[in-house]
Short mmCIF file of C-alpha atoms in Angstrom, two decimals:
data_model
loop_
_atom_site.label_atom_id
_atom_site.label_comp_id
_atom_site.label_asym_id
_atom_site.label_seq_id
_atom_site.Cartn_x
_atom_site.Cartn_y
_atom_site.Cartn_z
CA MET A 1 -4.39 -22.44 -24.84
CA PHE A 2 -2.45 -21.51 -21.71
CA TRP A 3 0.88 -21.48 -23.51
CA VAL A 4 -0.57 -19.66 -26.53
CA PHE A 5 -1.82 -16.86 -24.30
CA ARG A 6 1.50 -16.66 -22.46
CA THR A 7 3.34 -16.47 -25.79
CA VAL A 8 1.07 -13.68 -27.09
CA ARG A 9 1.51 -11.78 -23.83
CA PHE A 10 5.29 -12.21 -24.02
CA VAL A 11 5.39 -10.84 -27.58
CA TYR A 12 3.18 -7.90 -26.57
CA HIS A 13 5.48 -7.01 -23.67
CA ILE A 14 8.55 -7.24 -25.92
CA VAL A 15 7.00 -4.79 -28.41
CA TYR A 16 5.86 -2.51 -25.58
CA TYR A 17 9.26 -2.47 -23.91
CA TRP A 18 10.97 -1.89 -27.26
CA GLU A 19 8.89 1.27 -27.74
CA ILE A 20 9.91 2.45 -24.27
CA ARG A 21 13.55 1.71 -25.10
CA SER A 22 13.28 3.75 -28.31
CA PHE A 23 11.76 6.67 -26.38
CA TYR A 24 14.58 6.61 -23.84
CA LEU A 25 17.22 6.49 -26.57
CA SER A 26 15.84 9.05 -29.02
CA VAL A 27 13.99 11.52 -26.78
CA LEU A 28 15.52 11.29 -23.31
CA LYS A 29 19.03 10.57 -24.65
CA ILE A 30 19.60 7.80 -22.11
CA LYS A 31 21.57 4.82 -23.34
CA GLU A 32 20.52 1.34 -22.34
CA SER A 33 23.88 0.70 -20.65
CA GLU A 34 23.45 3.86 -18.52
CA LEU A 35 19.85 3.34 -17.48
CA ASP A 36 20.67 1.39 -14.31
CA ASN A 37 22.71 4.35 -13.07
CA PHE A 38 19.92 6.91 -13.47
CA THR A 39 17.60 7.81 -10.61
CA TRP A 40 13.95 8.53 -11.26
CA THR A 41 14.57 12.20 -10.41
CA GLU A 42 17.14 12.40 -13.23
CA VAL A 43 14.77 10.70 -15.65
CA GLN A 44 12.06 13.22 -14.75
CA SER A 45 14.49 16.05 -15.35
CA ARG A 46 15.25 14.68 -18.83
CA LEU A 47 11.52 14.32 -19.48
CA ARG A 48 10.82 17.94 -18.51
CA GLN A 49 13.61 19.08 -20.80
CA ALA A 50 12.23 16.91 -23.64
CA GLN A 51 8.86 18.64 -23.19
CA LYS A 52 10.53 22.02 -23.71
CA ASP A 53 12.40 20.78 -26.79
CA HIS A 54 9.72 18.70 -28.51
CA LEU A 55 6.46 20.03 -26.98
CA MET A 56 5.07 16.50 -26.56
CA CYS A 57 2.12 18.00 -24.67
CA ILE A 58 0.72 20.81 -26.83
CA HIS A 59 -1.49 22.33 -24.12
CA LYS A 60 1.33 23.65 -21.93
CA ALA A 61 4.96 24.54 -22.45
CA GLU A 62 6.33 22.88 -19.33
CA LEU A 63 5.36 19.81 -17.32
CA SER A 64 5.81 19.73 -13.57
CA ASP A 65 6.77 16.66 -11.56
CA LEU A 66 3.18 16.45 -10.38
CA ASP A 67 1.90 16.47 -13.98
CA ILE A 68 4.16 13.55 -14.84
CA HIS A 69 2.96 11.54 -11.84
CA HIS A 70 -0.66 12.33 -12.71
CA ARG A 71 -0.20 10.86 -16.16
CA ILE A 72 1.48 7.70 -14.85
CA LEU A 73 -0.76 7.13 -11.82
CA ARG A 74 -4.10 8.60 -12.91
CA PHE A 75 -6.25 5.53 -12.24
CA THR A 76 -4.04 4.26 -9.40
CA ASN A 77 -4.69 7.48 -7.48
CA TYR A 78 -8.44 7.01 -7.94
CA PHE A 79 -8.17 3.48 -6.60
CA VAL A 80 -6.06 4.54 -3.60
CA ALA A 81 -8.53 7.31 -2.78
CA MET A 82 -11.56 5.00 -3.06
CA VAL A 83 -9.92 2.49 -0.71
CA ASN A 84 -9.06 5.29 1.72
CA LYS A 85 -12.62 6.67 1.71
CA HIS A 86 -14.21 3.20 1.85
CA VAL A 87 -16.09 3.76 -1.40
CA LEU A 88 -15.37 0.23 -2.62
CA PRO A 89 -17.17 -2.41 -0.52
CA ILE A 90 -14.27 -4.84 -0.15
CA THR A 91 -14.91 -5.65 3.52
CA PHE A 92 -17.18 -8.60 4.32
CA GLN A 93 -18.59 -10.18 7.46
CA VAL A 94 -17.80 -13.88 7.17
CA PRO A 95 -19.36 -16.36 9.64
CA ILE A 96 -16.80 -17.82 12.08
CA PHE A 97 -13.95 -15.73 10.62
CA GLY A 98 -15.54 -12.32 11.28
CA GLU A 99 -14.59 -9.24 9.25
CA MET A 100 -12.41 -10.00 6.24
CA VAL A 101 -11.10 -8.01 3.31
CA PHE A 102 -11.34 -9.48 -0.18
CA LEU A 103 -9.30 -7.78 -2.90
CA THR A 104 -7.51 -10.05 -5.35
CA LYS A 105 -5.78 -9.45 -8.66
CA GLY A 106 -8.83 -10.77 -10.48
CA LEU A 107 -11.26 -8.48 -8.63
CA LYS A 108 -8.95 -5.50 -9.11
CA TYR A 109 -8.76 -6.21 -12.84
CA ASN A 110 -12.55 -6.39 -13.07
CA LEU A 111 -13.00 -3.13 -11.15
CA GLU A 112 -10.54 -1.38 -13.46
CA LEU A 113 -12.45 -2.78 -16.43
CA ILE A 114 -15.74 -1.50 -15.02
CA LEU A 115 -14.54 1.97 -14.00
CA PHE A 116 -11.71 2.92 -16.34
CA TRP A 117 -11.74 0.84 -19.52
CA GLY A 118 -14.19 0.06 -22.28
CA SER A 119 -17.05 1.92 -23.96
CA GLY A 120 -19.41 1.65 -20.99
CA ALA A 121 -16.92 2.84 -18.37
CA PRO A 122 -17.21 6.28 -16.73
CA PHE A 123 -13.96 7.24 -18.48
CA ASP A 124 -14.33 7.49 -22.25
CA SER A 125 -10.56 7.61 -22.73
CA SER A 126 -7.42 7.19 -20.70
CA TRP A 127 -7.58 10.82 -19.59
CA HIS A 128 -11.18 12.10 -19.59
CA LEU A 129 -14.22 11.44 -17.37
CA LYS A 130 -17.47 11.54 -19.32
CA GLU A 131 -19.25 14.88 -18.97
CA GLU A 132 -22.48 13.28 -17.76
CA TYR A 133 -20.64 11.95 -14.70
CA LYS A 134 -19.78 15.53 -13.75
CA ARG A 135 -23.43 16.55 -13.43
CA ALA A 136 -25.31 15.82 -10.21
CA SER A 137 -28.70 15.81 -11.95
CA LYS A 138 -28.05 12.39 -13.53
CA ARG A 139 -26.44 10.68 -10.56
CA GLN A 140 -29.19 8.09 -10.02
CA GLU A 141 -29.43 7.24 -13.70
CA LEU A 142 -25.68 6.82 -13.91
CA ALA A 143 -25.67 4.72 -10.74
CA ASP A 144 -28.26 2.37 -12.25
CA ARG A 145 -26.22 2.14 -15.43
CA LEU A 146 -23.06 1.42 -13.47
CA SER A 147 -24.87 -1.25 -11.44
CA LYS A 148 -26.01 -2.90 -14.65
CA ARG A 149 -22.44 -2.84 -15.96
CA MET A 150 -21.20 -4.46 -12.74
CA ARG A 151 -23.80 -7.22 -13.00
CA THR A 152 -22.97 -7.78 -16.67
CA VAL A 153 -19.27 -8.15 -15.94
CA GLY A 154 -20.13 -10.37 -12.98
CA PHE A 155 -22.29 -12.62 -15.18
CA VAL A 156 -19.52 -12.92 -17.77
CA ASN A 157 -17.13 -13.86 -14.95
CA LEU A 158 -19.60 -16.50 -13.75
CA VAL A 159 -19.89 -18.04 -17.22
CA LEU A 160 -16.12 -18.08 -17.68
CA SER A 161 -15.33 -19.11 -14.11
CA PRO A 162 -14.63 -22.82 -14.94
CA LEU A 163 -12.03 -21.80 -17.51
CA VAL A 164 -10.56 -19.13 -15.23
CA VAL A 165 -10.28 -21.60 -12.34
CA ILE A 166 -8.33 -24.00 -14.56
CA TRP A 167 -6.20 -21.09 -15.76
CA GLN A 168 -5.46 -19.97 -12.19
CA LEU A 169 -4.61 -23.50 -11.15
CA LEU A 170 -2.22 -24.01 -14.07
CA HIS A 171 -0.63 -20.62 -13.51
CA SER A 172 -0.10 -21.32 -9.80
CA VAL A 173 1.35 -24.76 -10.48
CA PHE A 174 3.78 -23.50 -13.12
CA ARG A 175 4.62 -20.38 -11.11
CA TYR A 176 5.15 -21.83 -7.63
CA ALA A 177 5.61 -25.62 -7.93
CA GLU A 178 9.36 -25.48 -8.56
CA GLU A 179 9.89 -22.87 -5.84
CA LEU A 180 7.96 -24.93 -3.29
CA LYS A 181 9.83 -28.06 -4.27
CA ARG A 182 13.16 -26.34 -3.62
CA ASP A 183 12.00 -24.49 -0.49
CA PRO A 184 8.71 -25.68 1.07
CA SER A 185 9.09 -23.06 3.81
CA LEU A 186 7.83 -20.46 1.32
CA LEU A 187 4.31 -21.45 2.34
CA GLY A 188 5.01 -20.10 5.82
CA VAL A 189 6.38 -16.71 4.74
CA ARG A 190 4.26 -13.59 4.42
CA LYS A 191 3.78 -10.92 1.81
CA TRP A 192 1.93 -7.62 1.60
CA SER A 193 -1.61 -8.21 0.42
CA MET A 194 -3.23 -6.40 -2.47
CA TYR A 195 -5.40 -4.49 0.00
CA GLY A 196 -2.38 -3.69 2.15
CA ARG A 197 -0.52 -2.18 -0.80
CA PHE A 198 -3.40 0.19 -1.57
CA TYR A 199 -4.04 0.95 2.10
CA VAL A 200 -0.48 2.14 2.82
CA ARG A 201 0.19 3.71 -0.57
CA HIS A 202 0.62 7.48 -0.77
CA PHE A 203 -1.06 9.49 -3.48
CA ASN A 204 1.33 9.87 -6.44
CA GLU A 205 3.64 7.15 -5.13
CA LEU A 206 5.29 5.19 -7.92
CA ASP A 207 5.52 1.41 -7.84
CA HIS A 208 9.26 1.27 -7.23
CA GLU A 209 8.94 3.74 -4.32
CA LEU A 210 6.17 1.69 -2.72
CA ASP A 211 8.10 -1.56 -3.22
CA ALA A 212 11.20 -0.07 -1.59
CA ARG A 213 9.20 1.20 1.41
CA LEU A 214 7.41 -2.10 1.95
CA SER A 215 10.67 -4.02 1.55
CA ARG A 216 12.19 -1.94 4.35
CA ALA A 217 9.17 -2.73 6.53
CA TYR A 218 9.14 -6.47 5.76
CA ASN A 219 11.49 -7.68 8.50
CA HIS A 220 9.81 -5.51 11.13
CA ALA A 221 6.36 -6.73 10.08
CA SER A 222 7.54 -10.34 10.20
CA ARG A 223 8.89 -9.87 13.71
CA TYR A 224 5.59 -8.36 14.84
CA THR A 225 3.54 -11.26 13.48
CA ARG A 226 5.94 -13.79 15.02
CA ALA A 227 5.48 -12.13 18.40
CA PHE A 228 2.02 -13.74 18.69
CA VAL A 229 2.47 -17.32 19.80
CA SER A 230 -0.21 -19.77 20.90
CA PRO A 231 1.20 -22.16 23.54
CA PHE A 232 -1.18 -24.90 22.42
CA MET A 233 -0.23 -24.51 18.75
CA ALA A 234 3.46 -24.40 19.70
CA ILE A 235 3.17 -27.76 21.50
CA VAL A 236 1.29 -29.35 18.60
CA ALA A 237 3.73 -27.89 16.07
CA ARG A 238 6.77 -29.19 17.97
CA HIS A 239 5.38 -32.73 18.12
CA LEU A 240 4.24 -32.71 14.51
CA GLN A 241 7.56 -31.25 13.37
CA PHE A 242 9.44 -33.95 15.31
CA ILE A 243 7.43 -36.78 13.76
CA CYS A 244 7.58 -35.46 10.20
CA GLY A 245 11.22 -34.46 10.56
CA SER A 246 12.12 -37.94 11.79
CA LEU A 247 10.38 -39.61 8.86
CA LEU A 248 12.02 -37.19 6.43
CA PHE A 249 15.44 -37.89 7.95
CA VAL A 250 14.91 -41.64 7.59
CA LEU A 251 13.89 -41.29 3.94
CA ILE A 252 16.92 -39.09 3.21
CA CYS A 253 19.25 -41.61 4.86
CA LEU A 254 17.70 -44.49 2.88
CA THR A 255 18.10 -42.48 -0.31
CA LEU A 256 21.77 -41.87 0.44
CA TRP A 257 22.26 -45.57 1.27
CA ASP A 258 20.49 -46.87 -1.81
CA GLU A 259 19.61 -44.49 -4.61
CA ASP A 260 16.95 -46.90 -5.90
CA VAL A 261 14.77 -45.91 -2.96
CA ILE A 262 14.00 -42.62 -4.67
CA THR A 263 12.48 -44.49 -7.62
CA VAL A 264 9.81 -46.03 -5.39
CA GLU A 265 6.37 -44.66 -6.19
CA HIS A 266 5.36 -41.50 -4.27
CA VAL A 267 8.63 -41.29 -2.30
CA ILE A 268 9.54 -37.88 -3.75
CA THR A 269 5.99 -36.63 -3.13
CA LEU A 270 6.12 -37.88 0.43
CA MET A 271 9.48 -36.22 1.07
CA SER A 272 8.23 -32.91 -0.35
CA GLY A 273 5.08 -33.10 1.76
CA LEU A 274 7.02 -33.86 4.93
CA GLY A 275 9.39 -30.99 4.21
CA GLY A 276 6.46 -28.62 3.73
CA ILE A 277 4.87 -29.68 7.03
CA VAL A 278 8.17 -29.17 8.85
CA ALA A 279 8.49 -25.69 7.36
CA ILE A 280 4.91 -24.72 8.24
CA CYS A 281 5.31 -25.99 11.80
CA SER A 282 8.38 -23.78 12.22
CA ALA A 283 6.17 -20.73 11.84
CA PHE A 284 4.20 -21.71 14.98
CA ILE A 285 7.24 -22.37 17.18
CA PRO A 286 8.54 -19.27 19.02
CA GLU A 287 12.19 -18.34 19.15
CA GLU A 288 13.97 -19.20 22.35
CA ASN A 289 15.24 -16.49 24.73
CA VAL A 290 13.35 -13.72 22.94
CA VAL A 291 11.00 -11.27 24.68
CA TYR A 292 8.66 -9.28 22.45
CA PHE A 293 7.33 -5.78 23.10
CA HIS A 294 4.40 -5.56 20.75
CA ASP A 295 3.94 -1.79 20.79
CA ASP A 296 7.60 -1.16 19.96
CA LEU A 297 7.51 -3.76 17.18
CA LEU A 298 4.43 -2.12 15.72
CA ALA A 299 6.12 1.28 16.01
CA ASN A 300 9.03 -0.05 13.95
CA VAL A 301 6.57 -1.11 11.26
CA LEU A 302 4.96 2.34 11.33
CA VAL A 303 8.30 3.94 10.57
CA HIS A 304 7.98 2.59 7.04
CA ILE A 305 4.32 1.94 6.22
CA HIS A 306 3.12 5.27 7.72
CA TYR A 307 -0.54 4.20 8.10
CA LEU A 308 -2.41 2.17 10.69
CA PRO A 309 -5.92 2.48 12.16
CA GLY A 310 -6.08 4.75 15.20
CA TRP A 311 -7.73 2.14 17.42
CA TRP A 312 -4.61 -0.06 17.16
CA VAL A 313 -2.67 2.38 19.35
CA GLU A 314 -2.69 0.68 22.72
CA GLN A 315 -3.89 -2.71 21.52
CA ALA A 316 -0.80 -3.84 19.63
CA HIS A 317 -0.59 -6.90 21.89
CA THR A 318 -4.15 -8.12 21.23
CA ALA A 319 -5.23 -10.85 18.86
CA LYS A 320 -7.72 -8.44 17.28
CA VAL A 321 -4.98 -6.09 16.12
CA ARG A 322 -2.89 -9.02 15.00
CA ALA A 323 -5.80 -10.30 12.90
CA GLY A 324 -6.27 -6.84 11.42
CA PHE A 325 -2.58 -6.57 10.61
CA ALA A 326 -2.77 -10.00 8.95
CA GLN A 327 -5.19 -8.46 6.43
CA LEU A 328 -2.35 -6.17 5.37
CA PHE A 329 0.48 -8.68 5.76
CA GLN A 330 -0.87 -12.11 4.91
CA LEU A 331 0.61 -15.58 4.68
CA LYS A 332 1.65 -16.55 1.19
CA VAL A 333 -0.49 -19.68 1.40
CA ALA A 334 -3.48 -17.43 2.18
CA PHE A 335 -2.62 -15.29 -0.83
CA LEU A 336 -2.52 -18.35 -3.07
CA ALA A 337 -5.82 -19.61 -1.67
CA GLU A 338 -7.49 -16.25 -2.32
CA GLU A 339 -6.22 -16.15 -5.89
CA LEU A 340 -7.42 -19.71 -6.56
CA LEU A 341 -10.86 -18.97 -5.08
CA SER A 342 -11.11 -15.56 -6.74
CA PRO A 343 -12.70 -16.84 -10.01
CA ILE A 344 -15.48 -18.41 -7.91
CA ILE A 345 -16.05 -15.55 -5.44
CA THR A 346 -15.56 -12.54 -7.74
CA PRO A 347 -18.67 -13.15 -9.93
CA PHE A 348 -20.98 -13.22 -6.90
CA VAL A 349 -19.32 -10.14 -5.39
CA LEU A 350 -19.89 -8.24 -8.63
CA LEU A 351 -23.44 -9.54 -9.03
CA TYR A 352 -24.77 -8.91 -5.53
CA HIS A 353 -22.40 -6.78 -3.45
CA PHE A 354 -20.80 -4.06 -5.56
CA PRO A 355 -23.97 -2.78 -7.29
CA LYS A 356 -25.13 -1.49 -3.89
CA ALA A 357 -22.18 0.92 -3.87
CA SER A 358 -22.66 2.24 -7.40
CA LEU A 359 -24.20 5.53 -6.22
CA LYS A 360 -21.25 6.15 -3.89
CA VAL A 361 -18.85 5.51 -6.77
CA VAL A 362 -20.70 7.94 -9.05
CA ASP A 363 -20.74 10.63 -6.36
CA PHE A 364 -17.07 10.07 -5.63
CA LEU A 365 -16.06 10.45 -9.28
CA ARG A 366 -18.12 13.64 -9.63
CA ASN A 367 -16.97 15.29 -6.40
CA ASN A 368 -13.30 14.33 -6.62
CA THR A 369 -12.35 14.87 -10.26
CA VAL A 370 -10.55 17.97 -11.48
CA ASP A 371 -9.37 18.94 -14.94
CA VAL A 372 -5.66 19.76 -15.13
CA VAL A 373 -4.41 21.54 -18.24
CA GLY A 374 -2.15 19.29 -20.26
CA VAL A 375 -2.98 16.25 -18.14
CA GLY A 376 -6.76 15.77 -18.27
CA ASP A 377 -9.09 14.64 -15.52
CA VAL A 378 -7.34 13.46 -12.38
CA CYS A 379 -8.34 12.57 -8.83
CA SER A 380 -8.47 15.74 -6.73
CA PHE A 381 -6.87 13.90 -3.79
CA ALA A 382 -3.74 13.52 -5.93
CA GLN A 383 -3.47 17.30 -6.19
CA LEU A 384 -2.13 17.20 -2.60
CA ASP A 385 -4.21 20.21 -1.64
CA VAL A 386 -4.37 20.30 2.16
CA ARG A 387 -6.98 23.05 2.00
CA ARG A 388 -9.44 20.82 0.14
CA HIS A 389 -8.62 17.32 1.38
CA GLY A 390 -6.45 17.90 4.43
CA ASP A 391 -7.21 16.86 7.99
CA PRO A 392 -7.81 20.04 10.10
CA LEU A 393 -6.83 18.22 13.30
CA CYS A 394 -3.56 17.04 11.77
CA GLN A 395 -2.77 20.57 10.58
CA SER A 396 -3.65 22.17 13.90
CA ILE A 397 -1.30 19.84 15.81
CA THR A 398 1.45 20.66 13.32
CA ALA A 399 0.89 24.37 13.87
CA LYS A 400 1.08 24.01 17.66
CA THR A 401 4.75 23.09 17.51
CA ALA A 402 5.78 25.33 14.61
CA THR A 403 7.07 28.33 16.52
CA HIS A 404 9.51 29.81 14.00
CA VAL A 405 7.58 30.12 10.75
CA GLY A 406 6.10 33.55 11.35
CA GLN A 407 2.82 34.78 12.70
CA GLU A 408 1.36 35.35 9.23
CA LYS A 409 1.84 31.74 8.19
CA LEU A 410 0.52 30.46 11.50
CA GLU A 411 -2.59 32.53 10.92
CA LYS A 412 -2.96 30.96 7.48
CA VAL A 413 -2.78 27.49 9.01
CA ALA A 414 -5.28 28.50 11.66
CA LYS A 415 -7.61 29.76 8.94
CA MET A 416 -7.26 26.50 7.00
CA THR A 417 -8.05 24.43 10.08
CA SER A 418 -11.11 26.53 10.90
CA GLU A 419 -12.62 26.17 7.44
CA PRO A 420 -14.82 23.09 6.85
CA VAL A 421 -13.24 20.45 4.64
CA ALA A 422 -15.62 18.85 2.17
CA SER A 423 -13.88 15.49 1.92
CA PRO A 424 -10.78 15.06 4.07
CA ALA A 425 -8.65 11.99 3.43
CA GLU A 426 -8.61 9.58 6.33
CA GLU A 427 -5.56 9.07 8.55
CA CYS A 428 -3.94 12.27 7.24
CA LYS A 429 -3.18 10.64 3.90
CA THR A 430 -3.17 14.00 2.09
CA GLU A 431 -0.59 15.48 4.46
CA LEU A 432 1.61 12.39 4.45
CA SER A 433 1.42 12.11 0.67
CA LEU A 434 2.29 15.78 0.34
CA VAL A 435 5.43 15.42 2.45
CA HIS A 436 6.44 12.20 0.69
CA PHE A 437 6.08 13.84 -2.71
CA ALA A 438 7.97 16.95 -1.61
CA LEU A 439 10.82 14.81 -0.33
CA THR A 440 11.10 12.63 -3.42
CA ASN A 441 10.66 15.59 -5.80
CA PRO A 442 12.64 18.46 -4.25
CA GLU A 443 12.32 20.69 -7.35
CA TRP A 444 8.51 20.63 -7.22
CA LYS A 445 6.86 23.86 -6.11
CA PRO A 446 3.71 23.11 -4.07
CA PRO A 447 0.72 25.47 -3.80
CA GLU A 448 0.86 28.21 -1.18
CA SER A 449 -1.33 26.43 1.37
CA SER A 450 0.66 23.21 1.01
CA GLN A 451 3.96 25.09 1.22
CA THR A 452 2.83 26.72 4.47
CA TYR A 453 1.95 23.35 5.92
CA LEU A 454 5.34 21.91 4.92
CA GLU A 455 7.16 24.76 6.63
CA CYS A 456 5.15 24.23 9.80
CA LEU A 457 5.91 20.53 9.68
CA GLN A 458 9.60 21.25 9.27
CA GLN A 459 9.50 23.10 12.59
CA ASN A 460 7.45 20.26 14.08
CA MET A 461 10.31 17.86 13.41
CA ARG A 462 12.53 19.92 15.73
CA VAL A 463 10.30 19.39 18.74
CA ALA A 464 11.20 16.69 21.24
CA PRO A 465 8.67 13.90 21.80
CA SER A 466 8.49 14.92 25.47
CA GLU A 467 7.12 18.29 24.35
CA LEU A 468 4.69 16.60 21.94
CA GLY A 469 3.38 14.58 24.85
CA GLN A 470 2.46 17.79 26.66
CA ILE A 471 0.91 19.39 23.57
CA VAL A 472 -1.51 16.55 22.86
CA GLN A 473 -4.39 16.72 25.33
CA SER A 474 -6.85 14.09 24.10
CA ASP A 475 -6.80 10.57 22.68
CA ASP A 476 -8.54 11.80 19.54
CA GLU A 477 -5.52 13.93 18.63
CA LEU A 478 -3.01 11.09 18.83
CA PRO A 479 -3.70 9.49 15.41
CA SER A 480 -3.14 12.88 13.77
CA LEU A 481 0.02 13.40 15.80
CA LEU A 482 1.34 10.08 14.55
CA ALA A 483 0.59 11.08 10.98
CA THR A 484 2.59 14.29 11.32
CA ALA A 485 5.47 12.55 13.07
CA VAL A 486 5.88 9.22 11.29
CA ILE A 487 6.72 10.85 7.96
CA ALA A 488 10.04 11.87 9.51
CA ASN A 489 11.37 8.59 8.14
CA VAL A 490 12.79 10.15 4.98
CA PRO A 491 15.47 8.99 2.55
CA VAL A 492 18.97 10.04 3.58
CA SER A 493 19.33 12.02 0.36
CA SER A 494 16.30 14.13 1.30
CA ILE A 495 17.24 15.00 4.86
CA ALA A 496 18.34 18.44 3.69
CA TYR A 497 14.71 19.23 2.97
CA PHE A 498 13.63 18.68 6.54
CA THR A 499 15.80 19.09 9.62
CA LEU A 500 15.22 16.08 11.85
CA THR A 501 15.78 15.99 15.57
CA LYS A 502 18.87 14.37 17.01
CA PRO A 503 18.55 11.25 19.16
CA LYS A 504 16.94 11.95 22.50
CA LYS A 505 16.24 9.97 25.63
CA LEU A 506 12.60 9.57 26.48
CA ASP A 507 10.80 9.22 29.75
CA GLY A 508 13.69 9.82 32.12
CA GLY A 509 16.24 8.09 29.91
CA SER A 510 14.53 4.72 29.92
CA MET A 511 14.30 4.55 26.14
CA THR A 512 16.60 5.73 23.36
CA TYR A 513 16.28 5.75 19.60
CA GLN A 514 18.89 5.65 16.90
CA ASP A 515 17.72 8.58 14.82
CA GLY A 516 15.12 11.26 14.46
CA ALA A 517 12.93 9.09 12.24
CA THR A 518 12.48 6.36 14.83
CA ASN A 519 12.30 9.03 17.52
CA HIS A 520 9.20 10.62 16.05
CA SER A 521 7.55 7.47 14.74
CA SER A 522 7.52 6.07 18.26
CA CYS A 523 6.23 9.21 19.95
CA TYR A 524 2.68 8.01 19.31
CA PHE A 525 3.06 5.33 21.96
CA THR A 526 5.37 7.45 24.13
CA CYS A 527 2.78 10.23 24.42
CA LYS A 528 0.18 7.72 25.56
CA ARG A 529 2.49 6.46 28.32
CA MET A 530 3.50 9.96 29.44
CA ARG A 531 -0.07 11.22 29.64
CA LYS A 532 -1.02 8.14 31.65
CA ARG A 533 1.72 8.89 34.13
CA MET A 534 0.62 12.50 34.39
CA ARG A 535 -2.83 11.23 35.38
CA HIS A 536 -1.54 8.44 37.64
CA PRO A 537 1.99 9.33 38.75
CA LEU A 538 2.35 6.16 40.84
CA GLY A 539 0.70 3.81 38.35
CA GLU A 540 2.36 1.47 35.94
CA ASP A 541 2.08 1.42 32.14
#
């Protein structure tokens, strides 16, 4: 059954990819041999031209870059927004372990099935939210219906859980057994969790863009997690590694001396197990002659992931922050354990936990869905409208340093920040997503309010961190300052869009940074230190 399903899936993907290939050849005029040399911006340009020539979308003559991203990432944007606004109850209080996040591939698939697919889902097609979900008068009835759908899907998962567990086990064995046999240390490496990918993802960010950004952050994140060392665990790991390594060395020597040794029962299994233990122990042993500065390591991670909770600011060295970061950047063995346990846990989560949030989901879909001509219903957060979903504090800090954009535009920003925002995205996600999209799609023309904010931010990038430290007067403003500054880490090809500051020395020349991106991403921590010294000139950090 396992291999039959894999074969059917393989054939489906071949047919699907063949259709994509035909579209690229016949419509976009891109040959298969040339595809690797095309950037996504060039592909989008061909697609916009194809819309003019063939009128693939009959409701509008031209498609913008934002329209294209809406079509590709319609449901992904909803999911990112619901994670950002804590609409989905994926956080649990677990005895002994404390607060934990549970979001696996299986749970994500079930949530997509409940919300976006099927006849009973709120969306009756791939582009339209049912009209009844847009009316507030039926919110409770719809919430009850959605709760019933969640329980039904949960019950089906419970009935099928024995088969799914066997499936997951077989898939994990066939997927990872050979890799672990060749390199047992893979169990000790880390990867970005499913929750982490949605937490740090911008609105309208394509998969390849997110993968590239997280790949750039991987080494920095690994260094930060390795900076936390338990002396007790290090001692235990050294002794255990010595014992297992010695036994493994003896077995290898015996195998080289007499190849018949390897035919003895369980010798290969024992050698693989010993190698895995040695690799895992290495993760608990600190590097020699290395001194870690946790806040600087975390700042290096922020350069690329762009989002972190505000309360992590001065607590980068604490175990609590490290545990929180581990929810975003988890051990691969923890990822495998979650996926194997997912068929058992997911049914109970859908039966008892998620139905309580059905009313919040219904309200979210109603309040944050807009109809875009030629695209259909999309998440309003993905419109990148800072007037509707922007953070007033983030925008006000940006305006404080924008001194060359004109009084009229500054007044517009001031007006935006004074108006109440119905549903601002948390951690300035709207502003950061807007800048990211503007950088990766330089031909896109944003709305007037968003364009004004971008121009103010461009001036903000020319301000030295020492000046930012004087502008920010309260701890509450610092998370928003980080959000406006950390986005300075832009692709080299997009630097022309924003003028970044040149390298500067901070705090009397005691710290230097290689470029404007690192300069501004680290100002979050620098401002905290500078304001402390202004309060206590003779005190230490």
